[in-house]
Coordinates of C-alpha atoms in Angstrom, one line a residue:
M15 CA 7.8 11.3 17.6
P16 CA 4.3 11.5 15.9
E17 CA 1.4 14.5 16.2
P18 CA -0.2 13.7 18.9
R19 CA -4.0 14.8 17.1
T20 CA -3.2 11.8 14.4
L21 CA -3.3 7.9 14.6
A22 CA 0.5 8.1 14.3
A23 CA 0.5 8.3 17.7
F24 CA -0.8 5.7 18.7
T25 CA 0.3 2.7 15.9
T26 CA 3.2 0.9 16.1
L27 CA 4.2 2.5 12.4
R28 CA 4.6 5.9 13.4
L29 CA 1.9 6.4 10.4
G30 CA -1.4 7.2 10.3
G31 CA -3.8 10.2 9.9
P32 CA -7.0 11.9 12.3
A33 CA -9.7 10.4 13.7
G34 CA -13.1 11.7 13.1
R35 CA -13.3 11.7 16.9
L36 CA -11.0 9.7 19.6
I37 CA -12.3 8.0 23.0
E38 CA -10.2 6.6 25.5
V39 CA -11.8 3.9 27.4
T40 CA -10.0 1.7 30.7
T41 CA -13.0 0.1 31.8
E42 CA -15.3 -2.7 29.9
E43 CA -18.4 -0.3 31.2
Q44 CA -16.9 2.8 28.9
A45 CA -15.7 0.3 26.1
L46 CA -19.8 -1.1 26.2
E47 CA -21.0 2.8 26.6
A48 CA -18.6 3.8 23.2
L49 CA -19.3 1.0 20.9
R50 CA -23.3 1.2 21.7
T51 CA -22.7 5.0 20.4
G52 CA -23.3 3.0 17.2
G53 CA -21.6 5.2 13.7
D54 CA -18.3 3.7 11.6
Q55 CA -15.7 3.1 14.9
L56 CA -12.1 1.6 14.9
I57 CA -10.8 -0.2 18.1
L58 CA -7.5 0.4 18.7
A59 CA -5.0 -1.4 21.5
G60 CA -1.3 -1.9 21.4
G61 CA -1.8 -0.6 17.3
S62 CA 0.7 -3.1 16.0
N63 CA -1.2 -5.0 13.7
V64 CA -3.2 -1.4 11.8
V65 CA -1.7 0.1 8.9
V66 CA -3.7 3.3 9.1
A67 CA -4.2 5.4 5.8
D68 CA -2.7 9.0 5.4
A69 CA -6.3 10.6 5.4
G70 CA -6.6 8.8 8.6
Y71 CA -10.4 7.4 10.2
P72 CA -13.1 9.9 9.4
G73 CA -15.1 7.8 11.9
T74 CA -14.8 6.9 16.2
V75 CA -11.5 5.7 17.1
V76 CA -12.1 3.8 21.1
L77 CA -8.8 3.3 22.0
L78 CA -9.3 0.6 24.4
R79 CA -6.6 0.4 27.7
T80 CA -8.4 -2.1 29.5
R81 CA -5.8 -4.0 31.8
G82 CA -6.0 -6.6 34.4
I83 CA -5.5 -10.8 34.5
H84 CA -7.8 -12.9 36.8
T85 CA -6.3 -16.4 37.3
D86 CA -7.7 -19.6 38.5
V87 CA -5.5 -22.8 38.9
R88 CA -6.8 -26.2 40.0
D89 CA -5.1 -29.9 38.7
G90 CA -2.3 -28.3 37.4
V91 CA -4.3 -27.0 35.2
V92 CA -4.5 -22.4 35.1
S93 CA -7.2 -20.5 33.6
L94 CA -6.2 -17.0 32.8
T95 CA -8.6 -14.5 31.8
V96 CA -6.8 -11.0 30.4
A97 CA -8.7 -7.7 29.6
A98 CA -8.5 -7.2 26.0
G99 CA -6.3 -3.8 26.3
H100 CA -4.0 -5.3 28.7
P101 CA -0.3 -5.5 26.7
W102 CA 0.4 -9.4 25.1
D103 CA 4.0 -9.6 26.6
E104 CA 3.1 -8.3 29.8
V105 CA 1.0 -11.6 30.0
V106 CA 3.3 -13.5 29.1
A107 CA 6.4 -12.0 31.3
A108 CA 4.1 -13.3 34.7
A109 CA 3.1 -17.0 33.2
V110 CA 7.1 -17.4 32.6
S111 CA 7.4 -15.5 35.8
R112 CA 4.8 -17.8 38.0
G113 CA 5.7 -21.6 35.9
W114 CA 2.7 -21.6 33.5
S115 CA 3.4 -23.5 30.3
G116 CA 2.0 -22.6 26.7
V117 CA 2.7 -18.9 25.8
E118 CA 6.3 -18.6 26.4
S119 CA 7.9 -18.9 23.0
L120 CA 5.0 -16.1 21.8
S121 CA 7.4 -13.6 24.1
G122 CA 8.5 -10.3 22.7
I123 CA 5.3 -9.8 20.2
P124 CA 4.1 -6.1 20.9
G125 CA 0.0 -5.3 21.5
S126 CA -1.8 -6.4 23.4
A127 CA -4.0 -9.0 24.7
G128 CA -7.6 -9.2 22.7
A129 CA -5.3 -8.6 19.8
T130 CA -4.5 -12.2 19.6
P131 CA -7.5 -14.6 19.1
I132 CA -8.1 -11.3 16.0
Q133 CA -5.2 -13.3 14.0
N134 CA -4.2 -16.1 15.8
V135 CA -1.1 -14.9 16.9
G136 CA 1.9 -17.3 16.4
A137 CA 5.6 -17.4 16.7
Y138 CA 8.7 -20.0 16.5
G139 CA 5.7 -23.1 16.8
Q140 CA 3.5 -21.4 18.9
E141 CA -0.3 -19.8 18.2
V142 CA -2.9 -18.2 20.6
A143 CA -5.4 -21.2 19.4
E144 CA -3.2 -24.0 21.1
T145 CA -4.5 -21.7 24.9
I146 CA -7.3 -19.8 24.8
S147 CA -10.2 -21.9 25.8
E148 CA -13.2 -18.3 25.1
V149 CA -13.3 -15.0 24.7
R150 CA -15.6 -12.7 25.3
V151 CA -16.9 -9.9 22.8
F152 CA -19.2 -7.8 22.7
D153 CA -21.6 -9.0 19.9
R154 CA -23.1 -5.6 18.2
D155 CA -25.8 -7.7 16.4
R156 CA -27.2 -8.7 19.6
D157 CA -26.5 -5.9 21.6
E158 CA -25.1 -8.4 24.4
I159 CA -21.6 -9.7 25.3
V160 CA -21.4 -13.5 24.6
T161 CA -18.6 -15.7 25.4
L162 CA -17.6 -17.6 22.7
P163 CA -15.8 -21.0 23.0
A164 CA -12.4 -22.1 21.1
A165 CA -14.5 -23.7 18.8
E166 CA -16.9 -21.2 17.2
C167 CA -13.6 -19.0 16.6
G168 CA -13.0 -20.5 13.7
F169 CA -8.6 -20.0 14.0
A170 CA -6.4 -20.7 11.1
Y171 CA -3.2 -19.6 9.6
R172 CA -3.2 -15.6 11.3
T173 CA -6.8 -15.7 10.8
S174 CA -10.1 -16.1 13.0
V175 CA -13.9 -14.9 12.8
F176 CA -12.7 -11.7 14.4
K177 CA -10.6 -11.2 11.4
H178 CA -12.1 -8.1 8.7
N179 CA -15.5 -8.8 11.2
A180 CA -17.1 -5.4 12.3
R181 CA -19.7 -7.5 13.9
F182 CA -17.6 -8.9 17.0
V183 CA -15.5 -6.5 19.5
V184 CA -13.0 -9.0 22.1
L185 CA -13.3 -7.6 25.7
A186 CA -11.2 -10.5 27.4
V187 CA -9.6 -13.9 26.4
T188 CA -9.1 -16.8 28.6
F189 CA -6.5 -18.5 28.3
R190 CA -5.6 -22.4 29.1
L191 CA -2.2 -23.2 30.4
R192 CA -0.2 -26.0 32.5
V193 CA 1.8 -25.1 36.2
S194 CA 5.4 -26.8 34.8
D195 CA 8.5 -25.2 34.6
R196 CA 9.1 -26.9 31.5
S197 CA 7.9 -25.4 28.3
T198 CA 5.6 -27.0 25.0
P199 CA 7.9 -28.9 22.9
V200 CA 9.9 -26.4 21.0
A201 CA 8.7 -27.3 17.4
Y202 CA 10.4 -24.4 15.3
A203 CA 14.1 -25.4 14.3
E204 CA 15.5 -21.9 14.9
L205 CA 14.6 -21.9 18.5
A206 CA 15.5 -25.3 19.4
R207 CA 19.4 -24.4 17.6
T208 CA 18.9 -21.7 19.7
L209 CA 18.3 -23.5 22.8
G210 CA 20.8 -26.2 22.2
V211 CA 18.1 -28.8 21.8
E212 CA 16.5 -31.5 19.3
P213 CA 12.7 -30.4 17.9
G214 CA 10.4 -31.7 19.6
A215 CA 11.9 -31.4 23.7
T216 CA 11.4 -29.4 26.4
A217 CA 13.0 -26.5 27.9
P218 CA 13.2 -24.0 31.1
L219 CA 10.4 -21.5 30.4
E220 CA 12.8 -18.7 31.6
E221 CA 15.7 -20.4 28.5
V222 CA 12.8 -19.9 26.4
R223 CA 11.9 -16.8 26.6
S224 CA 15.3 -14.7 26.8
A225 CA 16.0 -17.3 23.4
V226 CA 12.6 -16.2 21.4
L227 CA 13.5 -12.1 23.0
K228 CA 17.6 -12.7 21.6
L229 CA 15.7 -13.4 18.2
R230 CA 13.5 -11.1 17.6
A231 CA 15.3 -8.6 18.8
G232 CA 17.9 -9.9 15.9
K233 CA 15.6 -9.2 13.9
G234 CA 14.2 -6.2 14.9
M235 CA 10.5 -8.0 15.6
V236 CA 10.9 -5.9 19.6
L237 CA 10.0 -2.0 20.1
D238 CA 12.3 -0.3 20.1
P239 CA 12.0 3.6 20.3
A240 CA 15.5 4.3 19.2
D241 CA 15.6 1.8 16.4
P242 CA 13.7 2.4 13.3
D243 CA 14.0 -1.5 11.8
T244 CA 11.0 -2.2 14.1
W245 CA 9.0 1.1 13.1
S246 CA 6.6 -1.9 11.4
V247 CA 3.8 -4.0 11.9
G248 CA 6.2 -6.8 12.3
S249 CA 5.6 -9.3 9.3
F250 CA 3.5 -7.4 6.4
F251 CA 2.6 -10.7 4.7
T252 CA 1.7 -13.8 5.5
N253 CA 3.9 -17.2 4.9
P254 CA 1.8 -18.3 1.1
V255 CA 0.1 -21.4 2.0
V256 CA 0.0 -23.5 -1.6
P257 CA -1.1 -26.6 -3.6
A258 CA 1.6 -28.9 -3.3
A259 CA 1.6 -29.2 -7.1
D260 CA 2.4 -25.1 -7.3
F261 CA 5.1 -26.1 -4.7
E262 CA 6.6 -27.9 -7.4
R263 CA 6.7 -25.3 -9.7
V264 CA 7.8 -22.9 -7.4
R265 CA 10.9 -24.9 -6.8
A266 CA 11.9 -25.5 -10.2
L267 CA 11.5 -21.6 -10.8
A268 CA 14.3 -21.3 -7.7
A269 CA 16.3 -23.8 -8.4
E270 CA 19.0 -21.5 -8.7
F271 CA 18.8 -20.5 -5.3
G272 CA 18.4 -23.8 -4.0
T273 CA 15.2 -26.1 -2.5
P274 CA 12.5 -22.8 -0.8
P275 CA 12.0 -23.8 2.9
S276 CA 8.9 -25.3 3.4
W277 CA 6.5 -26.3 6.1
P278 CA 3.5 -29.2 5.7
A279 CA -0.1 -28.0 5.8
G280 CA -2.8 -30.1 5.5
D281 CA -2.8 -30.7 1.7
S282 CA -0.8 -28.1 1.1
V283 CA 2.6 -26.4 1.6
K284 CA 3.5 -23.2 3.2
L285 CA 6.3 -21.2 1.7
S286 CA 8.7 -18.9 3.8
A287 CA 7.5 -15.2 2.5
A288 CA 10.5 -14.0 3.8
W289 CA 12.8 -16.2 1.6
L290 CA 10.4 -15.9 -1.9
I291 CA 11.0 -11.5 -1.2
E292 CA 14.8 -11.9 -0.9
R293 CA 15.3 -13.8 -3.8
A294 CA 12.9 -12.2 -5.7
G295 CA 15.8 -9.0 -5.5
F296 CA 14.4 -7.1 -2.4
A297 CA 17.0 -7.3 0.2
K298 CA 17.4 -6.1 3.5
G299 CA 16.9 -2.3 3.8
H300 CA 15.7 -2.1 0.0
G301 CA 12.8 0.7 -1.0
D302 CA 12.8 4.2 -1.2
L303 CA 14.6 6.5 1.2
T304 CA 13.8 9.8 -0.3
R305 CA 9.8 9.0 0.4
G306 CA 11.4 7.0 4.7
V307 CA 10.5 4.1 4.0
S308 CA 12.3 0.4 3.6
L309 CA 12.0 -3.5 4.3
S310 CA 14.0 -3.6 7.9
G311 CA 17.4 -3.9 7.6
K312 CA 17.5 -7.1 10.0
H313 CA 14.1 -8.7 8.3
T314 CA 12.9 -9.2 4.4
L315 CA 9.1 -9.1 6.1
A316 CA 9.1 -6.2 8.3
L317 CA 8.6 -2.6 5.6
T318 CA 9.2 -0.4 7.8
N319 CA 8.7 3.5 8.6
R320 CA 12.6 5.2 8.9
G321 CA 10.8 8.3 10.6
S322 CA 9.7 10.7 7.5
G323 CA 7.2 8.2 5.8
T324 CA 3.5 8.5 4.8
T325 CA 1.6 5.6 4.8
E326 CA 0.6 5.6 0.6
A327 CA 4.9 5.1 1.1
L328 CA 4.6 2.6 2.8
L329 CA 1.7 0.7 0.2
D330 CA 3.9 1.5 -2.8
L331 CA 6.2 -0.3 -1.5
A332 CA 4.3 -3.5 -0.5
R333 CA 2.8 -3.4 -3.6
A334 CA 6.7 -3.2 -5.3
I335 CA 7.4 -6.6 -3.4
R336 CA 4.4 -8.4 -4.2
T337 CA 4.1 -7.7 -7.7
G338 CA 8.1 -9.0 -8.0
V339 CA 7.2 -11.6 -5.9
E340 CA 4.7 -12.7 -8.5
G341 CA 6.5 -12.0 -10.8
R342 CA 9.1 -13.5 -9.8
F343 CA 7.5 -17.2 -8.4
G344 CA 3.9 -17.3 -9.4
V345 CA 2.7 -16.9 -6.1
T346 CA 0.7 -13.9 -4.1
L347 CA 2.1 -12.3 -1.3
H348 CA -1.5 -11.3 1.2
P349 CA -0.8 -8.5 4.2
E350 CA -1.1 -9.6 7.6
P351 CA -1.8 -6.2 9.2
V352 CA -5.3 -5.2 9.0
L353 CA -5.9 -1.7 6.4
V354 CA -7.7 0.9 7.6
N355 CA -9.0 2.9 4.8
C356 CA -6.5 1.9 2.2
A357 CA -5.5 -0.6 0.3
I358 CA -2.4 -2.5 -1.5

């Protein structure tokens, strides 16, 4: 296990050096008091989407441990307000068990509820932006709590107004779900196949959750203390979105492998980062075990700490992959997690 005096103890990668100061808060009042102390601050909750430097973080780290779910059900619509520090999968499990539809395909994602709007968490055809109605935040510039409706959150693919923006600290998130024992239309082909339904059809909530958990576990995307393949930040790189003309160029370069998987993204095309990584020569398990890091043996998008790794070794692996994909296909991959006191 990571040394408890380092931030490695609070991240799913199990990497990261010491904090200048560590404050744990369990209530919103405590959180506000800590946030108002000023100075350089890092907010950590689940630690599932952050890469912390080996040198650690010299400022104050606020461990957000607030919990609680408040519900309001009216006319078949559920308003679900969740404290930022509440574990996300507990929220999904509660919604599914109570027959509330809208987040079932987001099962098994580690981290906290407050992290979901920051990068507009998505998986298997759902994104939280589809169900978030508002986000309660502490606005550091105004030194007050404000509530931002979804339209002001700047949601886009794996990003929002909150990402890489120290002004806002998420305190709570309100989701708008539907009372139904059926899922939203299953948009993701792999999930539809697993469920035995056609894309666009619905399925029982419990079956969708079970199928998603099974798919994620098969890719090492469900945390398991005994499995180093899950000691990661999940997908390290976002799926690149390129102009249509660039897609034609990539398709020509990849002709020996067949047509690259792709999805429409407005006037552009979204590509599969995992597919590009593997075809650029980085297979599952690729890495430098002498430095304690490698790609997951289950999925090429997950960079893992095998137990003896360092942040710098992990970032060196990320740099090699990014350079290899760019050299082979002319596509630049961008990291999905927040990099703290480090860069690639």
